[in-house]
Coordinates of C-alpha atoms in Angstrom, one line a residue:
Chain A
M1 CA 172.6 -174.4 14.8
D2 CA 169.9 -176.6 13.3
A3 CA 170.3 -177.9 9.9
T4 CA 168.4 -176.3 7.0
P5 CA 165.1 -178.1 6.9
E6 CA 163.7 -179.8 3.9
V7 CA 160.6 -177.8 3.0
G8 CA 158.2 -180.5 1.9
P9 CA 154.6 -181.4 2.5
E10 CA 155.4 -183.0 5.9
L11 CA 156.9 -179.7 7.3
I12 CA 154.1 -177.7 5.8
R13 CA 151.5 -179.9 7.4
H14 CA 153.3 -179.7 10.8
V15 CA 153.5 -175.9 10.7
A16 CA 149.9 -175.6 9.5
R17 CA 148.8 -177.6 12.5
L18 CA 150.8 -175.4 14.9
A19 CA 149.2 -172.4 13.2
R20 CA 145.7 -173.9 13.5
L21 CA 145.3 -173.6 9.8
R22 CA 143.6 -176.3 7.7
L23 CA 145.1 -176.7 4.2
T24 CA 143.8 -178.7 1.3
E25 CA 146.3 -181.1 -0.4
A26 CA 146.3 -178.8 -3.4
E27 CA 147.4 -175.9 -1.1
V28 CA 150.1 -178.0 0.5
A29 CA 151.4 -179.0 -2.9
A30 CA 151.4 -175.3 -4.1
L31 CA 152.9 -174.0 -0.9
A32 CA 155.9 -176.4 -0.6
P33 CA 157.9 -175.0 -3.5
Q34 CA 156.9 -171.4 -2.7
L35 CA 158.0 -171.7 1.0
A36 CA 161.2 -173.5 0.0
R37 CA 162.1 -170.6 -2.2
I38 CA 161.2 -168.0 0.4
L39 CA 163.0 -169.8 3.2
G40 CA 166.0 -170.3 0.9
H41 CA 166.2 -166.5 0.5
V42 CA 165.8 -165.7 4.2
E43 CA 168.4 -168.3 5.0
Q44 CA 170.9 -165.5 4.5
V45 CA 170.3 -164.3 8.1
R46 CA 171.9 -167.4 9.4
T47 CA 175.3 -166.6 7.9
L48 CA 175.4 -162.8 8.5
A49 CA 178.6 -161.5 10.2
L50 CA 177.3 -159.4 13.0
E51 CA 179.2 -157.3 15.6
P52 CA 178.4 -159.2 18.8
A53 CA 178.0 -156.0 20.8
E54 CA 175.5 -154.6 18.3
A55 CA 173.6 -157.8 17.9
A56 CA 173.1 -158.5 21.6
G57 CA 169.9 -157.5 23.4
P58 CA 166.7 -158.8 24.8
A59 CA 165.0 -161.1 22.3
A60 CA 161.8 -159.3 22.0
E61 CA 163.1 -155.8 21.9
G62 CA 161.6 -153.7 19.1
P63 CA 162.5 -150.2 18.0
V64 CA 161.6 -148.8 21.4
A65 CA 164.3 -150.1 23.6
A66 CA 162.5 -149.4 26.9
W67 CA 160.1 -147.0 28.3
D68 CA 159.3 -146.4 31.9
D69 CA 156.4 -144.0 31.5
L70 CA 153.7 -146.6 31.8
R71 CA 150.3 -145.1 32.8
A72 CA 149.0 -145.7 36.3
D73 CA 147.2 -149.0 36.8
V74 CA 143.8 -147.6 37.7
P75 CA 140.4 -148.8 36.5
G76 CA 138.9 -146.8 33.5
P77 CA 136.0 -147.1 31.2
T78 CA 135.7 -150.3 29.2
L79 CA 133.6 -151.5 26.3
A80 CA 130.2 -152.9 27.3
P81 CA 129.9 -156.7 26.9
G82 CA 126.9 -156.2 24.6
D83 CA 129.1 -154.1 22.2
L84 CA 131.6 -157.0 22.0
L85 CA 129.1 -159.8 21.8
R86 CA 127.4 -158.1 18.9
N87 CA 130.3 -159.1 16.7
A88 CA 130.5 -162.7 17.9
P89 CA 129.4 -165.4 15.4
A90 CA 127.8 -167.4 18.2
H91 CA 126.8 -166.4 21.7
D92 CA 124.1 -167.0 24.2
G93 CA 123.7 -163.4 25.4
A94 CA 126.4 -163.7 28.1
F95 CA 129.0 -166.1 26.8
L96 CA 130.7 -167.0 23.5
V97 CA 129.6 -170.4 22.2
V98 CA 132.2 -172.9 21.0
P99 CA 132.1 -176.7 20.4
R100 CA 132.6 -178.9 23.4
F101 CA 136.4 -179.3 24.0
F102 CA 137.0 -180.9 27.4
D103 CA 138.2 -184.2 25.9
E104 CA 140.0 -182.7 22.9
D105 CA 143.7 -182.9 22.3
L106 CA 144.6 -179.4 21.2
G107 CA 148.3 -179.9 21.1
Chain B
M1 CA 138.1 -129.8 -13.5
S2 CA 139.5 -128.2 -10.4
G3 CA 137.5 -127.3 -7.4
A4 CA 137.8 -126.7 -3.7
L5 CA 139.1 -130.2 -3.2
D6 CA 142.2 -129.3 -5.2
L7 CA 143.2 -126.5 -2.8
P8 CA 146.0 -127.1 -0.3
V9 CA 144.6 -128.5 2.9
A10 CA 145.4 -125.4 5.0
R11 CA 143.6 -123.2 2.4
L12 CA 140.6 -125.5 2.1
A13 CA 140.2 -125.7 5.9
A14 CA 140.7 -121.9 6.2
R15 CA 137.8 -121.3 3.8
V16 CA 135.6 -123.7 5.7
R17 CA 136.5 -122.1 9.0
D18 CA 135.8 -118.6 7.8
P19 CA 132.1 -117.8 8.5
R20 CA 132.2 -115.1 5.8
D21 CA 133.3 -117.6 3.1
P22 CA 130.2 -119.3 1.6
L23 CA 132.1 -122.6 1.1
T24 CA 130.9 -125.2 3.7
A25 CA 132.2 -128.6 4.7
Q26 CA 129.0 -130.0 3.2
D27 CA 129.9 -128.4 -0.2
V28 CA 133.4 -129.9 0.0
L29 CA 132.0 -133.4 0.9
A30 CA 129.5 -133.2 -2.0
E31 CA 132.4 -132.5 -4.4
S32 CA 134.3 -135.5 -3.0
L33 CA 131.3 -137.8 -3.2
T34 CA 130.6 -136.7 -6.8
R35 CA 134.2 -137.5 -7.8
I36 CA 134.1 -140.9 -6.1
R37 CA 130.9 -141.7 -8.0
A38 CA 132.4 -140.6 -11.3
R39 CA 135.9 -142.0 -11.0
D40 CA 136.1 -144.8 -8.5
G41 CA 134.3 -147.3 -10.6
G42 CA 137.5 -147.7 -12.7
L43 CA 139.9 -147.6 -9.8
S44 CA 138.2 -149.5 -6.9
A45 CA 140.1 -147.4 -4.4
F46 CA 137.2 -147.5 -1.9
L47 CA 135.8 -150.7 -0.2
C48 CA 132.9 -148.6 1.2
V49 CA 131.8 -145.0 1.1
L50 CA 130.4 -143.8 4.5
S51 CA 128.0 -141.1 3.2
D52 CA 125.8 -140.9 6.2
L53 CA 128.6 -140.7 8.7
A54 CA 130.4 -138.1 6.4
H55 CA 127.3 -135.9 6.1
A56 CA 126.9 -136.0 9.9
Q57 CA 130.5 -135.0 10.4
A58 CA 130.4 -132.3 7.8
R59 CA 127.2 -130.9 9.3
R60 CA 128.9 -130.7 12.7
V61 CA 131.8 -128.8 11.2
D62 CA 129.4 -126.3 9.6
E63 CA 127.4 -125.9 12.8
A64 CA 130.5 -125.2 14.7
V65 CA 131.5 -122.5 12.3
A66 CA 128.0 -121.0 12.4
R67 CA 128.1 -120.7 16.2
G68 CA 131.5 -119.1 16.1
A69 CA 133.5 -122.1 17.3
D70 CA 136.6 -123.4 15.5
P71 CA 136.2 -126.9 14.1
G72 CA 140.0 -127.3 13.8
P73 CA 142.8 -127.2 11.3
L74 CA 141.4 -130.0 9.1
A75 CA 137.9 -128.4 9.0
G76 CA 135.8 -130.0 6.3
V77 CA 138.7 -131.8 4.7
P78 CA 137.6 -135.2 3.2
L79 CA 139.7 -138.0 4.6
A80 CA 139.9 -141.6 3.3
V81 CA 140.8 -144.3 5.8
K82 CA 142.6 -147.5 5.0
D83 CA 140.3 -150.4 5.9
N84 CA 142.6 -151.8 8.6
L85 CA 141.8 -148.8 10.8
A86 CA 138.6 -148.8 12.9
V87 CA 135.8 -146.3 12.3
A88 CA 133.2 -147.0 15.0
G89 CA 130.1 -148.8 13.6
A90 CA 131.5 -149.0 10.0
P91 CA 132.6 -152.3 8.4
L92 CA 136.3 -153.1 9.1
T93 CA 137.4 -155.8 6.7
C94 CA 141.2 -155.6 6.3
A95 CA 140.2 -156.7 2.8
S96 CA 139.7 -160.2 4.2
R97 CA 136.8 -162.6 4.2
I98 CA 137.6 -163.6 7.8
L99 CA 136.3 -160.2 9.0
A100 CA 133.0 -160.5 7.2
G101 CA 130.3 -158.6 9.1
Y102 CA 132.7 -157.1 11.7
R103 CA 131.9 -153.6 12.9
P104 CA 134.3 -152.2 15.6
P105 CA 132.7 -150.5 18.6
Q106 CA 135.2 -147.6 18.7
D107 CA 137.3 -145.4 16.4
A108 CA 141.0 -145.9 15.9
T109 CA 142.9 -143.1 17.8
A110 CA 144.3 -141.7 14.5
V111 CA 140.8 -141.5 13.0
A112 CA 139.3 -140.0 16.2
R113 CA 142.0 -137.3 16.3
A114 CA 141.6 -136.4 12.6
V115 CA 137.9 -136.1 13.1
A116 CA 138.4 -134.0 16.2
A117 CA 140.5 -131.7 14.0
G118 CA 137.6 -131.3 11.6
A119 CA 138.3 -134.0 9.0
V120 CA 135.3 -135.7 7.4
V121 CA 135.7 -139.5 6.9
V122 CA 134.3 -140.3 3.4
G123 CA 135.1 -144.0 3.3
K124 CA 137.4 -147.0 3.8
T125 CA 140.0 -147.8 1.2
N126 CA 141.2 -151.1 -0.3
L127 CA 144.4 -152.8 0.8
D128 CA 146.3 -156.0 0.5
E129 CA 144.6 -158.5 2.9
F130 CA 145.8 -157.5 6.4
A131 CA 148.3 -155.1 4.8
M132 CA 150.3 -158.1 3.5
G133 CA 151.4 -157.2 0.0
S134 CA 153.0 -154.6 -2.3
S135 CA 150.4 -154.2 -5.0
T136 CA 146.8 -154.2 -3.4
E137 CA 146.2 -157.3 -5.5
N138 CA 145.9 -159.5 -2.4
S139 CA 142.5 -158.1 -1.5
A140 CA 139.5 -160.4 -1.2
F141 CA 137.5 -157.7 -2.9
G142 CA 139.6 -157.4 -6.0
P143 CA 142.6 -155.1 -6.9
T144 CA 142.8 -151.3 -6.9
R145 CA 144.1 -149.8 -10.1
N146 CA 146.7 -147.1 -10.6
P147 CA 145.1 -143.8 -11.6
H148 CA 148.0 -143.0 -13.9
D149 CA 147.6 -146.3 -15.8
P150 CA 144.7 -148.5 -14.8
T151 CA 146.5 -151.6 -16.2
R152 CA 149.0 -151.2 -13.5
V153 CA 149.1 -151.7 -9.7
P154 CA 148.9 -148.7 -7.3
G155 CA 151.5 -150.3 -5.0
G156 CA 150.6 -151.6 -1.6
S157 CA 149.5 -152.3 0.8
S158 CA 147.8 -148.8 1.2
G159 CA 147.0 -148.8 -2.5
G160 CA 143.4 -147.7 -2.1
S161 CA 144.4 -144.7 0.0
A162 CA 147.2 -143.8 -2.5
A163 CA 144.9 -144.1 -5.5
A164 CA 142.1 -142.1 -3.8
V165 CA 144.5 -139.2 -3.2
A166 CA 146.2 -139.4 -6.6
A167 CA 142.9 -139.4 -8.4
G168 CA 141.7 -136.3 -6.5
L169 CA 138.9 -138.1 -4.7
V170 CA 140.1 -136.8 -1.4
P171 CA 143.0 -134.5 -0.4
L172 CA 144.1 -136.7 2.6
A173 CA 144.2 -140.4 3.5
L174 CA 145.4 -142.5 6.4
G175 CA 147.6 -145.5 5.6
S176 CA 149.6 -147.9 7.7
D177 CA 153.2 -148.9 7.0
T178 CA 154.8 -152.1 8.3
G179 CA 157.4 -152.6 5.6
G180 CA 156.7 -149.8 3.1
S181 CA 152.9 -149.9 2.8
I182 CA 152.6 -146.1 2.9
R183 CA 155.7 -145.0 1.0
Q184 CA 155.7 -147.6 -1.7
P185 CA 152.1 -146.9 -3.0
A186 CA 152.7 -143.2 -2.5
A187 CA 155.7 -143.5 -4.9
L188 CA 153.8 -145.6 -7.5
C189 CA 150.9 -143.1 -7.5
G190 CA 153.0 -139.9 -7.4
I191 CA 152.0 -138.5 -4.0
V192 CA 153.6 -137.9 -0.6
G193 CA 153.6 -140.7 2.0
L194 CA 155.2 -140.6 5.4
L195 CA 156.2 -143.4 7.7
P196 CA 156.4 -141.6 11.1
T197 CA 159.0 -142.5 13.8
Y198 CA 157.9 -145.7 15.7
G199 CA 155.9 -144.3 18.6
R200 CA 154.8 -141.0 17.0
V201 CA 151.3 -142.2 16.1
S202 CA 149.0 -144.4 18.2
R203 CA 148.1 -147.8 16.7
S204 CA 145.0 -148.2 18.9
G205 CA 142.3 -149.3 16.5
L206 CA 144.8 -150.4 13.8
V207 CA 144.4 -154.1 13.2
A208 CA 147.9 -155.4 14.2
F209 CA 150.2 -157.0 11.6
G210 CA 153.7 -156.6 12.9
S211 CA 153.5 -154.8 16.3
S212 CA 157.1 -153.8 16.5
L213 CA 157.0 -152.4 12.9
D214 CA 153.5 -151.0 12.3
Q215 CA 152.9 -147.2 12.2
V216 CA 149.9 -145.2 11.0
G217 CA 150.8 -142.2 8.7
P218 CA 149.6 -139.6 6.3
M219 CA 149.2 -139.7 2.5
A220 CA 148.7 -136.4 0.6
R221 CA 149.5 -134.5 -2.5
C222 CA 152.1 -132.3 -0.9
A223 CA 154.3 -132.1 2.1
E224 CA 152.4 -129.4 3.9
D225 CA 149.1 -131.4 3.6
A226 CA 150.9 -134.5 5.0
R227 CA 152.2 -132.3 7.8
A228 CA 148.7 -131.1 8.7
L229 CA 147.4 -134.6 9.0
L230 CA 150.4 -135.9 10.9
A231 CA 150.2 -133.0 13.4
A232 CA 146.5 -133.9 14.0
I233 CA 147.1 -137.6 14.7
A234 CA 150.4 -137.6 16.5
G235 CA 151.1 -137.8 20.2
P236 CA 151.0 -140.0 23.2
D237 CA 147.9 -142.1 23.7
P238 CA 147.1 -144.1 26.8
L239 CA 145.7 -146.8 24.6
D240 CA 149.1 -147.5 22.9
A241 CA 152.0 -147.9 25.4
T242 CA 154.5 -147.5 22.6
T243 CA 153.5 -143.9 21.9
R244 CA 155.9 -141.1 23.0
A245 CA 156.1 -137.4 23.0
L246 CA 158.5 -136.5 20.2
A247 CA 159.7 -133.2 18.7
P248 CA 156.9 -131.2 17.1
V249 CA 156.5 -131.6 13.3
S250 CA 155.9 -127.9 12.7
A251 CA 157.6 -126.2 9.8
A252 CA 161.0 -124.5 10.4
D253 CA 160.9 -120.7 9.5
G254 CA 162.9 -119.9 6.3
F255 CA 164.1 -123.5 5.9
S256 CA 167.1 -124.0 3.6
P257 CA 169.2 -127.1 3.1
R258 CA 172.4 -125.1 3.3
G259 CA 174.7 -126.9 5.7
L260 CA 172.5 -129.9 6.1
K261 CA 174.5 -133.1 5.8
V262 CA 172.9 -135.1 3.1
A263 CA 174.1 -138.6 2.3
R264 CA 173.5 -141.2 -0.4
V265 CA 173.7 -144.8 0.6
A266 CA 175.7 -147.2 -1.6
E267 CA 173.5 -150.2 -0.9
F268 CA 170.3 -148.2 -1.7
D269 CA 171.9 -146.8 -4.9
R270 CA 172.6 -150.4 -6.1
A271 CA 169.0 -151.5 -5.3
A272 CA 167.7 -148.6 -7.4
G273 CA 169.8 -149.8 -10.4
G274 CA 172.3 -146.9 -10.4
P275 CA 172.1 -143.5 -12.0
E276 CA 171.2 -144.8 -15.4
A277 CA 168.0 -146.5 -14.2
P278 CA 164.8 -144.3 -13.9
A279 CA 164.7 -144.7 -10.0
G280 CA 168.4 -144.0 -9.7
A281 CA 168.1 -141.0 -11.9
A282 CA 165.4 -139.5 -9.7
V283 CA 167.7 -139.9 -6.7
E284 CA 170.4 -138.0 -8.6
R285 CA 168.1 -135.2 -9.4
V286 CA 167.1 -134.7 -5.7
L287 CA 170.6 -135.1 -4.4
G288 CA 171.8 -132.6 -7.1
A289 CA 169.1 -130.1 -6.0
L290 CA 170.1 -130.4 -2.3
W291 CA 173.8 -130.4 -2.8
G292 CA 173.5 -127.6 -5.3
A293 CA 171.8 -125.5 -2.7
G294 CA 174.6 -125.9 -0.2
A295 CA 173.9 -129.2 1.5
E296 CA 177.1 -131.0 2.4
P297 CA 177.5 -134.2 0.4
R298 CA 178.1 -137.5 2.1
T299 CA 178.3 -141.1 1.0
H300 CA 177.4 -143.8 3.5
S301 CA 177.5 -147.5 3.4
L302 CA 174.9 -149.5 5.4
P303 CA 175.8 -153.1 4.5
L304 CA 173.0 -154.7 6.5
C305 CA 170.5 -152.8 4.4
A306 CA 171.3 -155.3 1.6
Q307 CA 170.1 -158.0 4.0
A308 CA 167.0 -156.2 5.2
I309 CA 164.5 -158.3 3.1
P310 CA 165.5 -161.6 4.7
V311 CA 165.5 -160.0 8.2
Y312 CA 162.1 -158.4 7.6
Y313 CA 160.5 -161.5 6.1
L314 CA 161.3 -163.4 9.3
V315 CA 160.4 -160.7 11.8
A316 CA 157.2 -159.5 10.2
P317 CA 155.6 -162.9 9.5
A318 CA 156.6 -164.1 13.0
E319 CA 154.7 -161.2 14.6
A320 CA 151.9 -161.6 12.1
S321 CA 151.5 -165.3 12.9
S322 CA 151.0 -164.3 16.5
N323 CA 148.8 -161.3 15.9
L324 CA 146.5 -163.2 13.5
A325 CA 145.9 -166.0 16.0
R326 CA 143.0 -163.9 17.3
F327 CA 141.0 -164.6 14.1
D328 CA 139.6 -168.0 15.1
G329 CA 135.9 -167.9 14.4
V330 CA 135.0 -167.4 18.0
R331 CA 134.9 -163.7 18.9
Y332 CA 134.3 -162.0 15.5
G333 CA 134.2 -162.4 11.8
H334 CA 133.9 -165.6 9.8
R335 CA 133.1 -168.9 11.5
A336 CA 133.1 -172.2 9.6
A337 CA 129.9 -174.1 9.7
A338 CA 129.5 -177.5 11.3
A339 CA 132.9 -177.8 13.0
E340 CA 132.8 -180.7 15.4
S341 CA 135.7 -179.8 17.6
L342 CA 137.3 -176.6 18.8
F343 CA 140.4 -177.3 16.8
D344 CA 138.4 -177.9 13.6
L345 CA 136.5 -174.6 14.3
Y346 CA 139.8 -172.7 14.5
A347 CA 141.4 -174.5 11.5
A348 CA 138.4 -174.4 9.2
S349 CA 137.4 -170.8 10.0
R350 CA 141.0 -169.7 9.2
E351 CA 141.2 -171.9 6.1
E352 CA 138.0 -170.4 4.7
G353 CA 138.7 -166.9 5.8
F354 CA 142.3 -166.1 5.0
G355 CA 143.7 -165.6 1.5
A356 CA 146.8 -167.2 0.0
E357 CA 149.3 -164.6 1.0
V358 CA 148.1 -164.3 4.6
K359 CA 148.4 -168.1 4.9
R360 CA 151.9 -168.0 3.4
R361 CA 153.0 -165.5 6.0
I362 CA 151.3 -167.2 8.9
L363 CA 153.2 -170.4 7.9
I364 CA 156.6 -168.6 7.5
G365 CA 156.1 -166.9 10.8
T366 CA 155.0 -170.0 12.6
F367 CA 157.9 -171.9 11.2
A368 CA 160.4 -169.2 12.2
L369 CA 159.1 -169.3 15.8
S370 CA 158.7 -173.1 16.0
A371 CA 160.7 -175.4 18.3
G372 CA 164.0 -176.4 16.7
Y373 CA 164.1 -173.4 14.3
A374 CA 163.4 -170.3 16.4
D375 CA 167.1 -169.8 17.3
A376 CA 168.3 -170.2 13.8
Y377 CA 165.7 -168.0 12.2
Y378 CA 163.7 -165.6 14.4
Q379 CA 166.4 -164.9 17.0
R380 CA 169.1 -164.6 14.3
A381 CA 166.8 -162.1 12.4
M382 CA 166.3 -160.1 15.7
A383 CA 170.1 -160.0 16.2
A384 CA 170.5 -158.6 12.7
R385 CA 167.7 -156.2 13.3
R386 CA 169.5 -154.8 16.4
A387 CA 172.7 -154.5 14.4
L388 CA 170.8 -152.7 11.6
R389 CA 169.3 -150.2 14.1
A390 CA 172.8 -149.6 15.5
S391 CA 174.1 -148.9 12.0
F392 CA 171.4 -146.3 11.4
A393 CA 172.2 -144.6 14.7
R394 CA 175.8 -144.4 13.6
A395 CA 174.8 -143.1 10.1
F396 CA 172.7 -140.3 11.7
E397 CA 175.7 -139.2 13.8
T398 CA 177.3 -137.9 10.6
A399 CA 174.3 -137.2 8.3
D400 CA 171.0 -135.4 8.8
L401 CA 169.3 -136.9 5.9
L402 CA 169.7 -140.1 3.8
V403 CA 168.3 -140.1 0.2
S404 CA 167.3 -143.2 -1.7
A405 CA 164.7 -144.3 -4.2
T406 CA 161.5 -145.6 -2.7
T407 CA 161.1 -148.5 -5.1
P408 CA 163.4 -150.2 -7.6
G409 CA 161.0 -149.2 -10.4
P410 CA 157.7 -147.7 -11.3
A411 CA 154.2 -149.3 -11.1
F412 CA 154.2 -152.7 -12.7
P413 CA 151.4 -154.3 -14.6
L414 CA 148.6 -156.0 -12.7
G415 CA 149.3 -159.7 -12.3
E416 CA 153.0 -159.5 -13.2
K417 CA 154.2 -160.7 -9.8
A418 CA 151.0 -162.4 -8.6
D419 CA 152.4 -165.9 -8.9
D420 CA 155.8 -165.1 -7.5
P421 CA 155.7 -164.2 -3.8
L422 CA 159.4 -163.7 -3.5
A423 CA 159.5 -161.2 -6.4
M424 CA 156.7 -159.3 -4.7
Y425 CA 158.7 -159.3 -1.4
L426 CA 161.7 -157.8 -3.2
C427 CA 159.5 -154.7 -4.1
D428 CA 160.1 -153.7 -0.5
V429 CA 163.9 -153.8 -0.7
L430 CA 164.2 -150.0 -0.3
T431 CA 161.6 -149.5 2.4
V432 CA 161.7 -152.3 5.1
A433 CA 164.9 -151.1 6.8
A434 CA 163.1 -147.9 8.1
N435 CA 160.5 -150.1 9.9
L436 CA 163.2 -152.4 11.3
A437 CA 165.2 -149.4 12.6
G438 CA 162.1 -147.5 13.8
V439 CA 163.2 -144.3 11.9
P440 CA 160.9 -142.0 9.9
A441 CA 161.0 -141.9 6.1
L442 CA 159.1 -139.9 3.5
S443 CA 158.4 -140.7 -0.1
L444 CA 157.9 -137.7 -2.4
P445 CA 157.1 -137.5 -6.1
A446 CA 160.3 -137.1 -8.1
G447 CA 159.5 -137.0 -11.7
T448 CA 158.4 -139.8 -14.0
T449 CA 159.7 -142.5 -16.3
P450 CA 160.3 -141.2 -19.8
A451 CA 157.1 -141.5 -21.9
G452 CA 157.8 -144.0 -24.6
R453 CA 157.1 -147.6 -25.6
D454 CA 155.7 -148.4 -22.2
G455 CA 152.9 -145.8 -22.7
A456 CA 152.2 -143.0 -20.3
P457 CA 154.9 -141.7 -18.0
L458 CA 154.7 -143.3 -14.6
P459 CA 155.5 -141.6 -11.3
L460 CA 158.8 -142.3 -9.5
G461 CA 159.3 -141.8 -5.7
V462 CA 162.4 -140.6 -3.8
Q463 CA 162.7 -141.4 -0.2
L464 CA 164.1 -139.2 2.6
W465 CA 165.3 -140.8 5.8
A466 CA 166.1 -139.1 9.1
A467 CA 166.8 -139.9 12.7
P468 CA 163.9 -140.8 15.1
G469 CA 161.8 -137.8 15.8
R470 CA 162.9 -135.7 12.8
E471 CA 159.7 -135.9 10.7
G472 CA 159.7 -132.1 10.8
L473 CA 163.0 -132.1 8.9
L474 CA 161.7 -134.6 6.3
L475 CA 158.7 -132.4 5.7
D476 CA 160.8 -129.2 5.5
V477 CA 163.1 -130.8 2.9
A478 CA 160.1 -132.1 0.9
A479 CA 158.4 -128.8 1.0
W480 CA 161.6 -127.0 -0.1
L481 CA 162.0 -129.4 -3.0
E482 CA 158.4 -128.7 -4.0
R483 CA 159.0 -124.9 -3.9
G484 CA 162.0 -125.3 -6.1
G485 CA 160.1 -127.4 -8.7
H486 CA 162.1 -130.6 -7.9
S487 CA 159.0 -132.5 -6.6
A488 CA 155.4 -132.0 -7.6
F489 CA 152.2 -133.9 -7.6
T490 CA 151.0 -134.3 -11.2
P491 CA 147.3 -135.3 -11.5
P492 CA 146.7 -138.3 -13.6
R493 CA 145.0 -137.7 -16.9
A494 CA 141.2 -137.8 -16.3
P495 CA 139.6 -141.0 -17.5
E496 CA 137.1 -140.7 -20.3
G497 CA 133.8 -139.2 -19.2
A498 CA 135.0 -138.2 -15.7

């Protein structure tokens, strides 16, 4: 098990970058003690005594364990591109417009 | 002043459906809009009122009646819709700046089904931004106030819907519940709120927060009104693969709690402060009524429920951090000006668009899923969640119904927890386990705090829990408690001049 992390500005900046979220230095300073307290509380899950049989299961399983009544994979009506583009902040009539990114490091 | 709006929903709809009755859907709508104009200024329950749409829907209901057609079981009933559910062509904000200007191209399934049953959508209600909060203070458009005491919160995140129903502006509202967001404001505003079984109601058109937790559900003044709305919106939907056909929610004939196995839960009793505390005393009154009428008493222990908050506040933010990745300034909503790179466009649009609580949860969730920490946090929380679900399944082998408080206390003053996110999270201590387990739970009004030094008496909620698919039982028990005078909607005192 990984060690409990120190929740300081460095970790906040790292996570914010992963989340594609720009933060001001004032926000980083305010968030560090808040997240330290919240993560300190949720830490409890790491030490829970769980019955292995009950805790086991596929990682992403939610309240519906499985369902096998998926609908048939057949084409149906879809929204018109114009209806979707109407909400886009920038488009050229056919495509969404974004800044040039071919040379960008998005990691 | 009482009017058609104050009738039980079935009675109101029956009058609108009856061509010999002069009451029309348009009359009922006019009454609702008049009340909103008179009373909502002091509450801010609505983010927008959709007068044109509502008039068109009400006219269609009246035209159907005039030509001898049946407009449906919710004919002419004004409905408020939480503003994280899509109404085609109307603004959908999630109380966030990041969705500025967004108008969805189609209705949420729950909205479309309610309208198909005759309901009239009068407007969109306030919420904590993206449904993240327990007080409706995390709205980019300002807080909603509690109709029983405007200096206090209405609960959250469906606080606008709860306040609109409690203040008599509409008889019915749609909310969404990811960790208590229907039940908690229902309790704090003194109305009925129901979290359906996961899979009962389609989430198509609900802006996703925690996809394995989110459910859409009804908010109303009484159990039968809530049942009418649930019946209209429930059922499988090709647009949401998690929906399933479950047992009907119709009322059992001649229901009595005799022989029903009704359990208290030690961990929930402790969270409510014990029988001396107002919330605990409300639980005792409801248990006393049910056991006194022949229900079999049980006491259960669900130890993992004491850990439900840490589990929930890893699982829900993890899912939120993923779901909210779609708000990036490219396809809809707010886009930062003058971003030079794609990364900057994403990061700046999100920085400018999201509020503080949403940012906190995105960071918690991203951390819990990040390399080096996902096993210790997210996967561990999911293991605890599976164990919690198993413990509920065991509990419902020997109990039909669990009874707890809905919240540890009544509505708190605006601003009291605004600077303490963890204190706000702990408001959900009695509600999140139902979402983690996927079981239905209903909050009903169960008396008030004693009037005294804190001012006006404040509503208290008691929560009934049942096994998946048993919403019908929850509603039967709630309706039985209402008939016996153990649960009742009490209208707030009308504000001056209303």
